[in-house]
CSV table of C-alpha atoms in Angstrom, one decimal:
chain,number,residue,atom,x,y,z
A,274,MET,CA,43.5,94.7,84.7
A,275,THR,CA,42.0,93.2,81.5
A,276,ALA,CA,39.8,90.2,81.8
A,277,GLY,CA,37.3,88.2,79.9
A,278,SER,CA,37.0,85.4,77.3
A,279,PRO,CA,38.6,85.5,73.9
A,280,VAL,CA,35.1,86.1,72.5
A,281,GLY,CA,34.6,89.1,74.7
A,282,ARG,CA,38.0,90.5,73.8
A,283,ALA,CA,37.2,90.0,70.1
A,284,ALA,CA,33.9,91.8,70.6
A,285,ILE,CA,35.6,94.9,72.1
A,286,ALA,CA,38.1,94.9,69.2
A,287,LEU,CA,35.3,94.8,66.7
A,288,TYR,CA,33.4,97.5,68.5
A,289,ALA,CA,36.5,99.7,68.5
A,290,ALA,CA,37.1,99.1,64.8
A,291,LEU,CA,33.5,100.0,63.9
A,292,ALA,CA,33.6,103.1,66.2
A,293,THR,CA,36.7,104.3,64.4
A,294,CYS,CA,35.0,103.9,61.0
A,295,ALA,CA,32.0,105.8,62.4
A,296,THR,CA,34.1,108.7,63.7
A,297,PRO,CA,32.9,111.2,61.0
A,298,LEU,CA,29.3,110.3,61.7
A,299,ILE,CA,29.9,110.8,65.5
A,300,ALA,CA,31.6,114.1,64.9
A,301,ARG,CA,28.6,115.3,62.9
A,302,HIS,CA,26.3,114.1,65.6
A,303,ILE,CA,28.2,116.1,68.3
A,304,ALA,CA,28.0,119.1,66.0
A,305,SER,CA,24.3,118.7,65.7
A,306,ARG,CA,23.9,118.4,69.4
A,307,ARG,CA,25.9,121.7,69.8
A,308,ARG,CA,23.5,123.5,67.5
A,309,ARG,CA,20.6,122.2,69.6
A,310,GLY,CA,22.3,123.3,72.9
A,311,ARG,CA,22.9,119.7,74.0
A,312,GLU,CA,26.7,120.2,74.1
A,313,HIS,CA,28.7,123.0,75.7
A,314,PRO,CA,29.3,125.7,73.2
A,315,ALA,CA,32.9,126.3,74.3
A,316,ARG,CA,34.0,123.1,76.0
A,317,TRP,CA,32.8,120.6,73.3
A,318,PRO,CA,36.4,119.6,72.4
A,319,GLU,CA,36.5,117.8,75.7
A,320,ARG,CA,34.1,115.3,74.2
A,321,PHE,CA,37.0,114.3,71.8
A,322,GLY,CA,39.5,114.0,74.6
A,323,HIS,CA,41.0,117.5,74.4
A,324,ALA,CA,41.6,118.5,78.0
A,325,GLY,CA,40.3,121.8,79.1
A,326,ARG,CA,42.4,121.9,82.3
A,327,ALA,CA,45.9,121.0,83.5
A,328,ARG,CA,46.3,117.7,85.4
A,329,PRO,CA,47.2,118.2,89.1
A,330,ALA,CA,50.4,116.7,90.3
A,331,GLY,CA,50.3,113.5,92.2
A,332,ALA,CA,47.8,110.7,92.4
A,333,LEU,CA,44.4,111.3,90.8
A,334,VAL,CA,41.0,109.7,91.4
A,335,TRP,CA,38.6,109.9,88.5
A,336,LEU,CA,34.9,109.8,89.2
A,337,HIS,CA,32.5,109.3,86.3
A,338,ALA,CA,28.9,110.1,86.6
A,339,ALA,CA,26.8,110.1,83.4
A,340,SER,CA,24.3,112.9,84.3
A,341,VAL,CA,22.6,114.9,87.0
A,342,GLY,CA,21.4,112.0,89.2
A,343,GLU,CA,24.7,110.1,89.2
A,344,ALA,CA,26.6,113.4,89.9
A,345,LEU,CA,24.4,114.0,92.9
A,346,SER,CA,25.2,110.5,94.2
A,347,ALA,CA,28.9,111.3,93.7
A,348,LEU,CA,28.9,114.5,95.8
A,349,PRO,CA,29.0,112.8,99.3
A,350,LEU,CA,32.0,110.7,98.2
A,351,ILE,CA,33.7,113.7,96.7
A,352,ALA,CA,33.3,115.6,100.0
A,353,TRP,CA,34.8,112.6,101.9
A,354,LEU,CA,37.7,112.3,99.5
A,355,ARG,CA,38.5,116.0,99.7
A,356,ALA,CA,38.3,116.0,103.6
A,357,ALA,CA,40.0,112.6,104.3
A,358,HIS,CA,42.6,112.6,101.4
A,359,PRO,CA,43.4,116.2,100.6
A,360,THR,CA,46.6,115.4,98.7
A,361,VAL,CA,44.8,113.2,96.2
A,362,GLY,CA,43.6,115.0,93.0
A,363,LEU,CA,39.9,114.6,92.0
A,364,LEU,CA,38.4,114.7,88.5
A,365,LEU,CA,34.7,114.4,87.9
A,366,THR,CA,33.5,113.6,84.3
A,367,THR,CA,29.9,113.8,83.2
A,368,GLY,CA,28.2,113.7,79.8
A,369,THR,CA,25.5,116.4,79.8
A,370,VAL,CA,25.3,120.1,79.8
A,371,SER,CA,22.8,120.1,82.7
A,372,SER,CA,25.1,118.0,84.9
A,373,ALA,CA,28.0,120.4,84.2
A,374,ALA,CA,25.9,123.4,85.2
A,375,LEU,CA,24.9,121.6,88.4
A,376,VAL,CA,28.4,120.6,89.5
A,377,GLU,CA,29.8,124.0,88.7
A,378,THR,CA,28.1,125.4,91.8
A,379,ARG,CA,28.4,122.2,94.0
A,380,LEU,CA,31.9,120.9,93.6
A,381,PRO,CA,34.4,121.7,96.4
A,382,LYS,CA,37.3,124.0,95.6
A,383,GLY,CA,40.0,122.2,93.7
A,384,VAL,CA,37.8,119.4,92.2
A,385,LEU,CA,38.0,119.5,88.4
A,386,HIS,CA,35.2,118.8,86.0
A,387,GLN,CA,35.5,117.6,82.4
A,388,PHE,CA,33.1,116.2,79.9
A,389,VAL,CA,33.6,112.5,79.3
A,390,PRO,CA,35.0,111.7,75.9
A,391,VAL,CA,32.9,109.9,73.4
A,392,ASP,CA,33.7,106.2,73.1
A,393,LEU,CA,36.1,106.5,70.2
A,394,PRO,CA,39.6,105.0,70.5
A,395,ARG,CA,41.5,108.3,69.7
A,396,ALA,CA,39.3,110.4,72.0
A,397,VAL,CA,39.7,107.9,74.8
A,398,GLU,CA,43.5,107.7,74.3
A,399,ARG,CA,43.8,111.5,74.4
A,400,PHE,CA,41.8,111.7,77.6
A,401,LEU,CA,43.8,109.0,79.3
A,402,ASP,CA,47.1,110.3,78.1
A,403,HIS,CA,46.5,113.7,79.7
A,404,TRP,CA,44.7,112.7,82.9
A,405,ARG,CA,46.5,109.4,83.8
A,406,PRO,CA,44.1,108.4,86.6
A,407,ASP,CA,45.2,106.0,89.3
A,408,LEU,CA,41.7,105.0,90.5
A,409,ALA,CA,38.3,105.3,88.7
A,410,LEU,CA,35.0,105.3,90.6
A,411,TRP,CA,32.3,104.5,88.0
A,412,PHE,CA,28.8,105.4,89.0
A,413,GLU,CA,25.7,103.3,88.2
A,414,SER,CA,25.3,101.8,84.8
A,415,GLU,CA,27.1,103.5,81.9
A,416,LEU,CA,29.5,100.8,80.5
A,417,TRP,CA,31.4,102.3,77.6
A,418,PRO,CA,33.5,99.4,76.2
A,419,ILE,CA,36.5,101.4,74.9
A,420,LEU,CA,36.8,103.7,77.8
A,421,LEU,CA,36.6,100.9,80.3
A,422,ASP,CA,38.9,98.6,78.3
A,423,ARG,CA,41.6,101.2,77.7
A,424,ALA,CA,41.6,102.3,81.3
A,425,ALA,CA,42.0,98.7,82.5
A,426,GLN,CA,44.8,98.1,80.1
A,427,ARG,CA,46.7,101.1,81.6
A,428,GLY,CA,46.4,99.6,85.1
A,429,VAL,CA,43.7,102.0,86.4
A,430,ALA,CA,41.9,100.4,89.4
A,431,LEU,CA,38.2,100.4,88.5
A,432,ILE,CA,35.3,100.3,91.0
A,433,LEU,CA,31.6,100.4,90.1
A,434,VAL,CA,29.8,102.5,92.7
A,435,ASN,CA,26.0,102.5,93.2
A,436,GLY,CA,25.8,100.0,90.4
A,437,ARG,CA,22.5,99.6,88.6
A,438,LEU,CA,21.3,97.1,86.0
A,439,SER,CA,17.6,97.0,85.2
A,440,ALA,CA,15.8,93.8,84.3
A,441,ALA,CA,15.5,95.0,80.7
A,442,SER,CA,19.2,95.8,80.5
A,443,HIS,CA,20.1,92.5,82.1
A,444,ALA,CA,18.0,90.6,79.5
A,445,ARG,CA,19.8,92.5,76.7
A,446,TRP,CA,23.3,91.9,78.1
A,447,ARG,CA,22.6,88.2,78.5
A,448,TRP,CA,22.6,88.0,74.7
A,449,ALA,CA,26.1,89.4,74.8
A,450,ARG,CA,27.3,87.6,77.9
A,451,PRO,CA,31.0,87.2,76.8
A,452,LEU,CA,31.2,91.0,76.3
A,453,ALA,CA,29.4,91.7,79.6
A,454,ARG,CA,31.7,89.4,81.4
A,455,THR,CA,34.8,91.1,79.9
A,456,LEU,CA,33.6,94.6,80.8
A,457,LEU,CA,32.5,93.7,84.3
A,458,GLY,CA,35.6,91.7,84.8
A,459,ASN,CA,37.6,95.0,84.6
A,460,PHE,CA,36.1,96.1,87.9
A,461,GLU,CA,38.0,95.1,91.0
A,462,LEU,CA,34.9,95.8,93.1
A,463,LEU,CA,31.2,96.3,92.2
A,464,LEU,CA,29.0,98.0,94.8
A,465,ALA,CA,25.4,97.5,93.8
A,466,GLN,CA,22.6,99.8,94.9
A,467,SER,CA,20.1,96.9,95.5
A,468,ALA,CA,20.1,93.2,96.0
A,469,ALA,CA,18.4,92.7,92.7
A,470,ASP,CA,21.1,94.8,90.9
A,471,ALA,CA,23.8,92.7,92.7
A,472,ALA,CA,22.2,89.5,91.5
A,473,ARG,CA,22.1,90.7,87.9
A,474,LEU,CA,25.7,91.9,88.0
A,475,GLN,CA,26.8,88.5,89.4
A,476,ASP,CA,24.9,86.6,86.8
A,477,LEU,CA,26.7,88.5,84.0
A,478,GLY,CA,30.1,87.7,85.5
A,479,GLY,CA,30.8,90.5,88.0
A,480,ARG,CA,33.4,89.6,90.6
A,481,ALA,CA,33.4,90.9,94.2
A,482,VAL,CA,29.8,92.2,94.1
A,483,ARG,CA,28.5,93.7,97.3
A,484,CYS,CA,25.4,95.7,98.2
A,485,HIS,CA,25.2,98.3,101.0
A,486,GLY,CA,22.2,100.3,99.6
A,487,ASN,CA,21.5,103.2,97.3
A,488,LEU,CA,23.7,106.3,97.6
A,489,LYS,CA,20.7,108.4,96.2
A,490,ARG,CA,19.0,107.7,99.6
A,491,ALA,CA,21.8,109.3,101.4
A,492,ALA,CA,22.2,112.5,99.3
A,493,ALA,CA,21.8,115.9,101.0
A,494,PRO,CA,18.6,117.8,100.2
A,495,LEU,CA,18.8,119.8,97.0
A,496,PRO,CA,19.9,123.4,97.7
A,497,CYS,CA,18.0,126.6,97.2
A,498,ASP,CA,18.4,130.3,97.5
A,499,GLU,CA,16.4,131.0,100.6
A,500,ALA,CA,15.7,134.6,99.8
A,501,THR,CA,14.3,133.7,96.3
A,502,THR,CA,12.3,130.9,97.7
A,503,ALA,CA,10.8,133.1,100.4
A,504,ALA,CA,9.9,135.8,97.8
A,505,LEU,CA,8.2,133.3,95.6
A,506,ALA,CA,6.2,131.9,98.6
A,507,GLY,CA,5.1,135.4,99.4
A,508,ARG,CA,3.9,136.0,95.8
A,509,LEU,CA,2.0,132.7,95.9
A,510,ALA,CA,0.2,133.8,99.1
A,511,GLY,CA,-1.2,130.4,99.9
A,512,ARG,CA,-2.6,129.8,96.4
A,513,PRO,CA,-2.8,126.1,95.3
A,514,LEU,CA,0.3,124.8,93.4
A,515,TRP,CA,1.5,121.6,92.0
A,516,LEU,CA,4.7,120.7,90.3
A,517,ALA,CA,5.5,118.6,87.2
A,518,ALA,CA,9.2,117.9,87.9
A,519,SER,CA,11.8,116.8,85.3
A,520,THR,CA,9.4,116.4,82.5
A,521,HIS,CA,10.2,114.8,79.2
A,522,PRO,CA,8.6,115.5,75.7
A,523,GLY,CA,4.9,114.7,75.8
A,524,GLU,CA,4.5,115.3,79.5
A,525,GLU,CA,4.3,119.1,79.2
A,526,ALA,CA,1.2,118.7,77.1
A,527,ILE,CA,-0.2,116.3,79.7
A,528,ALA,CA,0.6,118.8,82.5
A,529,ALA,CA,-1.2,121.6,80.5
A,530,SER,CA,-4.3,119.5,80.0
A,531,VAL,CA,-4.3,118.5,83.7
A,532,HIS,CA,-4.0,122.2,84.6
A,533,ARG,CA,-7.1,123.0,82.5
A,534,ARG,CA,-9.1,120.2,84.2
A,535,VAL,CA,-8.0,121.1,87.8
A,536,ALA,CA,-7.9,124.9,87.6
A,537,ALA,CA,-11.7,125.0,87.2
A,538,LEU,CA,-12.0,123.3,90.6
A,539,HIS,CA,-9.2,125.2,92.4
A,540,PRO,CA,-9.3,128.9,91.7
A,541,GLY,CA,-5.9,130.5,91.3
A,542,LEU,CA,-4.1,127.2,90.7
A,543,VAL,CA,-0.5,127.6,89.6
A,544,SER,CA,0.9,124.6,87.7
A,545,VAL,CA,4.7,124.7,87.5
A,546,ILE,CA,6.5,122.7,84.8
A,547,VAL,CA,10.3,122.0,85.3
A,548,PRO,CA,11.6,120.3,82.2
A,549,ARG,CA,14.4,117.8,82.6
A,550,HIS,CA,16.4,119.6,79.9
A,551,PRO,CA,16.0,123.4,80.6
A,552,ALA,CA,17.0,124.3,77.0
A,553,ARG,CA,13.6,123.1,75.9
A,554,GLY,CA,11.9,125.8,77.9
A,555,PRO,CA,11.1,128.4,75.1
A,556,ALA,CA,9.9,125.6,72.8
A,557,ILE,CA,7.6,124.3,75.6
A,558,ARG,CA,6.2,127.8,76.2
A,559,ASP,CA,5.5,128.3,72.5
A,560,ALA,CA,3.9,124.9,72.2
A,561,LEU,CA,1.6,125.4,75.2
A,562,ALA,CA,0.7,129.0,74.6
A,563,GLY,CA,-1.5,128.2,71.6
A,564,SER,CA,-4.1,126.2,73.6
A,565,ASP,CA,-3.6,127.6,77.1
A,566,GLY,CA,-3.2,131.3,76.5
A,567,ALA,CA,-0.2,133.1,78.1
A,568,VAL,CA,2.4,130.7,79.5
A,569,ALA,CA,5.0,132.3,81.8
A,570,LEU,CA,8.7,131.4,81.3
A,571,ARG,CA,11.1,131.8,84.1
A,572,SER,CA,14.2,132.2,81.9
A,573,ALA,CA,12.6,135.1,80.2
A,574,GLY,CA,12.1,136.9,83.5
A,575,ASP,CA,8.4,136.3,83.7
A,576,ASP,CA,6.8,136.3,87.2
A,577,LEU,CA,4.4,133.8,88.5
A,578,PRO,CA,1.0,134.0,86.9
A,579,ALA,CA,-1.2,136.6,88.7
A,580,THR,CA,-4.2,134.3,88.3
A,581,ALA,CA,-4.5,130.6,87.5
A,582,GLY,CA,-1.8,129.7,85.0
A,583,LEU,CA,1.1,127.7,83.7
A,584,TYR,CA,4.7,128.5,84.7
A,585,VAL,CA,7.6,126.9,82.9
A,586,ALA,CA,10.6,127.0,85.3
A,587,ASP,CA,13.5,126.4,82.9
A,588,THR,CA,16.4,127.7,84.9
A,589,MET,CA,19.2,125.5,86.1
A,590,GLY,CA,19.7,124.6,89.8
A,591,GLU,CA,16.3,125.6,91.1
A,592,LEU,CA,14.6,122.3,91.5
A,593,GLY,CA,15.2,122.3,95.3
A,594,GLN,CA,13.4,125.6,95.5
A,595,TRP,CA,10.3,124.3,93.7
A,596,TYR,CA,10.2,121.1,95.9
A,597,ARG,CA,10.1,123.4,98.9
A,598,LEU,CA,7.2,125.4,97.5
A,599,ALA,CA,5.1,122.6,96.1
A,600,GLU,CA,3.6,120.0,98.5
A,601,LEU,CA,2.4,118.0,95.6
A,602,VAL,CA,4.7,116.7,92.9
A,603,PHE,CA,4.4,114.6,89.8
A,604,ILE,CA,7.7,112.9,88.9
A,605,GLY,CA,8.5,113.2,85.2
A,606,GLY,CA,9.7,110.6,82.7
A,607,SER,CA,7.0,108.3,84.1
A,608,LEU,CA,4.1,108.9,81.8
A,609,VAL,CA,6.3,108.5,78.7
A,610,PRO,CA,8.6,105.5,78.0
A,611,HIS,CA,11.7,107.0,79.6
A,612,GLY,CA,11.9,105.2,83.0
A,613,GLY,CA,11.2,108.0,85.4
A,614,GLN,CA,13.4,110.4,87.4
A,615,ASN,CA,14.6,110.3,91.0
A,616,PRO,CA,11.7,110.6,93.4
A,617,LEU,CA,13.8,110.7,96.5
A,618,GLU,CA,14.9,114.3,95.9
A,619,ALA,CA,11.2,115.4,96.3
A,620,ALA,CA,10.4,113.0,99.1
A,621,ARG,CA,13.4,114.2,101.1
A,622,LEU,CA,11.9,117.7,101.0
A,623,GLY,CA,8.5,116.7,102.2
A,624,CYS,CA,6.5,116.4,98.9
A,625,ALA,CA,3.6,114.2,98.3
A,626,LEU,CA,4.5,112.1,95.2
A,627,LEU,CA,2.7,111.0,92.1
A,628,TYR,CA,4.2,109.2,89.2
A,629,GLY,CA,3.2,107.2,86.2
A,630,PRO,CA,3.8,103.5,85.6
A,631,ALA,CA,7.1,103.9,83.7
A,632,MET,CA,9.4,104.1,86.7
A,633,THR,CA,11.8,101.4,85.6
A,634,ASN,CA,14.9,103.5,86.3
A,635,PHE,CA,13.9,103.5,89.9
A,636,ALA,CA,11.6,100.5,90.0
A,637,GLU,CA,12.6,99.2,93.5
A,638,ILE,CA,12.5,102.7,95.1
A,639,ALA,CA,9.2,103.5,93.4
A,640,ALA,CA,7.5,100.3,94.6
A,641,GLU,CA,8.8,100.8,98.1
A,642,LEU,CA,7.6,104.4,98.2
A,643,VAL,CA,4.1,103.2,97.3
A,644,ALA,CA,4.2,100.4,99.8
A,645,ALA,CA,5.4,102.9,102.5
A,646,GLY,CA,2.4,105.1,101.9
A,647,ALA,CA,4.6,107.8,100.4
A,648,ALA,CA,3.5,107.9,96.8
A,649,GLU,CA,0.6,107.0,94.4
A,650,THR,CA,0.9,105.7,90.9
A,651,VAL,CA,-1.3,107.2,88.2
A,652,ARG,CA,-1.8,105.3,85.0
A,653,ASP,CA,-2.6,108.2,82.6
A,654,GLU,CA,-3.6,111.9,82.3
A,655,ALA,CA,-7.1,111.5,83.6
A,656,ALA,CA,-5.8,109.6,86.7
A,657,LEU,CA,-3.2,112.3,87.3
A,658,ALA,CA,-5.8,115.1,87.1
A,659,GLY,CA,-8.0,113.2,89.5
A,660,ALA,CA,-5.2,112.6,92.0
A,661,ILE,CA,-4.1,116.2,91.9
A,662,ASP,CA,-7.7,117.4,92.5
A,663,ARG,CA,-8.2,115.0,95.4
A,664,LEU,CA,-4.9,115.7,97.1
A,665,LEU,CA,-5.2,119.5,96.8
A,666,THR,CA,-8.6,119.1,98.6
A,667,ASP,CA,-7.5,116.5,101.1
A,668,ALA,CA,-4.7,118.1,103.2
A,669,PRO,CA,-4.4,115.3,105.8
A,670,ARG,CA,-3.8,112.7,103.0
A,671,ARG,CA,-1.3,115.0,101.3
A,672,HIS,CA,0.6,115.6,104.5
A,673,ALA,CA,0.6,111.8,105.3
A,674,LEU,CA,2.1,111.0,101.9
A,675,ALA,CA,4.8,113.7,102.4
A,676,GLU,CA,5.8,112.6,105.9
A,677,ALA,CA,6.0,109.0,104.9
A,678,GLY,CA,8.2,110.0,102.0
A,679,ARG,CA,10.5,112.0,104.2
A,680,ARG,CA,10.9,109.1,106.6
A,681,TYR,CA,11.7,106.7,103.7
A,682,ALA,CA,14.1,109.0,102.0
A,683,THR,CA,16.2,109.6,105.1
A,684,ALA,CA,16.3,106.0,106.4
A,685,GLN,CA,19.6,105.0,104.8
A,686,ALA,CA,21.9,107.8,105.8
A,687,ASP,CA,24.5,105.3,106.8
A,688,VAL,CA,25.0,104.1,103.2
A,689,VAL,CA,27.7,106.6,102.6
A,690,ASP,CA,29.7,105.4,105.6
A,691,GLU,CA,29.5,101.8,104.4
A,692,VAL,CA,30.6,102.7,100.8
A,693,VAL,CA,33.4,104.8,102.2
A,694,ALA,CA,34.6,101.9,104.2
A,695,GLU,CA,34.8,99.8,101.0
A,696,LEU,CA,36.7,102.5,99.1
A,697,GLU,CA,39.1,103.5,101.9
A,698,PRO,CA,41.8,100.8,101.3
A,699,TYR,CA,42.0,101.7,97.6
A,700,VAL,CA,42.4,105.4,98.3
A,701,ARG,CA,44.8,104.9,101.1
A,702,ARG,CA,47.2,103.2,98.6
A,703,LEU,CA,47.3,106.5,96.7
A,704,ASP,CA,48.3,108.4,99.9
A,705,MET,CA,51.3,106.2,100.3
A,706,ARG,CA,52.7,107.0,96.8
């Protein structure tokens, strides 16, 4: 299905022409990302539509999840599709190395993963020529004009799942309303994650917009290796610990400064930093070592500090382990202008939550967690240090935050069932082919 005004169609045509002209620049950009470890060293051709796997026979459902958070939201639906519709092939695309590493260990057998092609006409055509999807489930908010337009032109049924559109993005899209209407018009169904998101999607021209809740609230707890977690807990032996989770550039220095302030008040304090992008681990260690002495690095095989110290946990797939070990967690991306990371993963595992004011990616959830008595907002480094000192001392308050967060994070477990009910008619059509 292709939809939209002549102005919107013309905007997509202009975008595609400019993208084609920019192909050499985009190729150099991808090469630069490869050198920096931001693209897969062997599978990078997938980013230009060169398939790394054979297409399975029969009908194919394509799920697109931009990065780690969206991929986690997709996992319950992948499990349902595999169990309820075993004859339908499943392809998951993501755009980041970290998301690929995550799904490598979490996807059911037979579900294929590929990197999403860059939004260039030739790359998109190669991708669609090979995979020929019948149904596409598009998660959250990544609206690539060429990819959506070409898929719709080929008759792929498109559904937006867990749709998100922030107030800032909505304001920007309003300046390009014909393009927004054309892109959103390609979706046969838009399932928004909140009432506010639904209203914004409708305002920009989305059709059949419905809201059942946020799939992130229904996700399973992050996994962990129980033996490794128990061994780390034994080495900590009750020492105080706090976690800076999914940090972005600038926040590691804040965490190190907070550690210096708080370690003087809490002997033996271990401050664990889990960077959002693990490849930054060695650089973080080197940057912090100058002012903070030795900084242990997990990917280098370093053990937890024997005394008070910083520990950079830069290994993939272990965030669930650290959430189980740390009762007190700062959510990264919130003291720098990024928009915050998912606080529900920590809340689900019984962590008391702290985050900065920049939680726009999870604005509704962040506000509701504070209102539910499950989180506190800190405005800057000094406030973060004060909150960590206070909560390490005040166990009842820390436990109250954690329990409120657990209740909030598990209150919408039925969201998956409601989303499945919406998707079932579309998938059932594929079974009948």
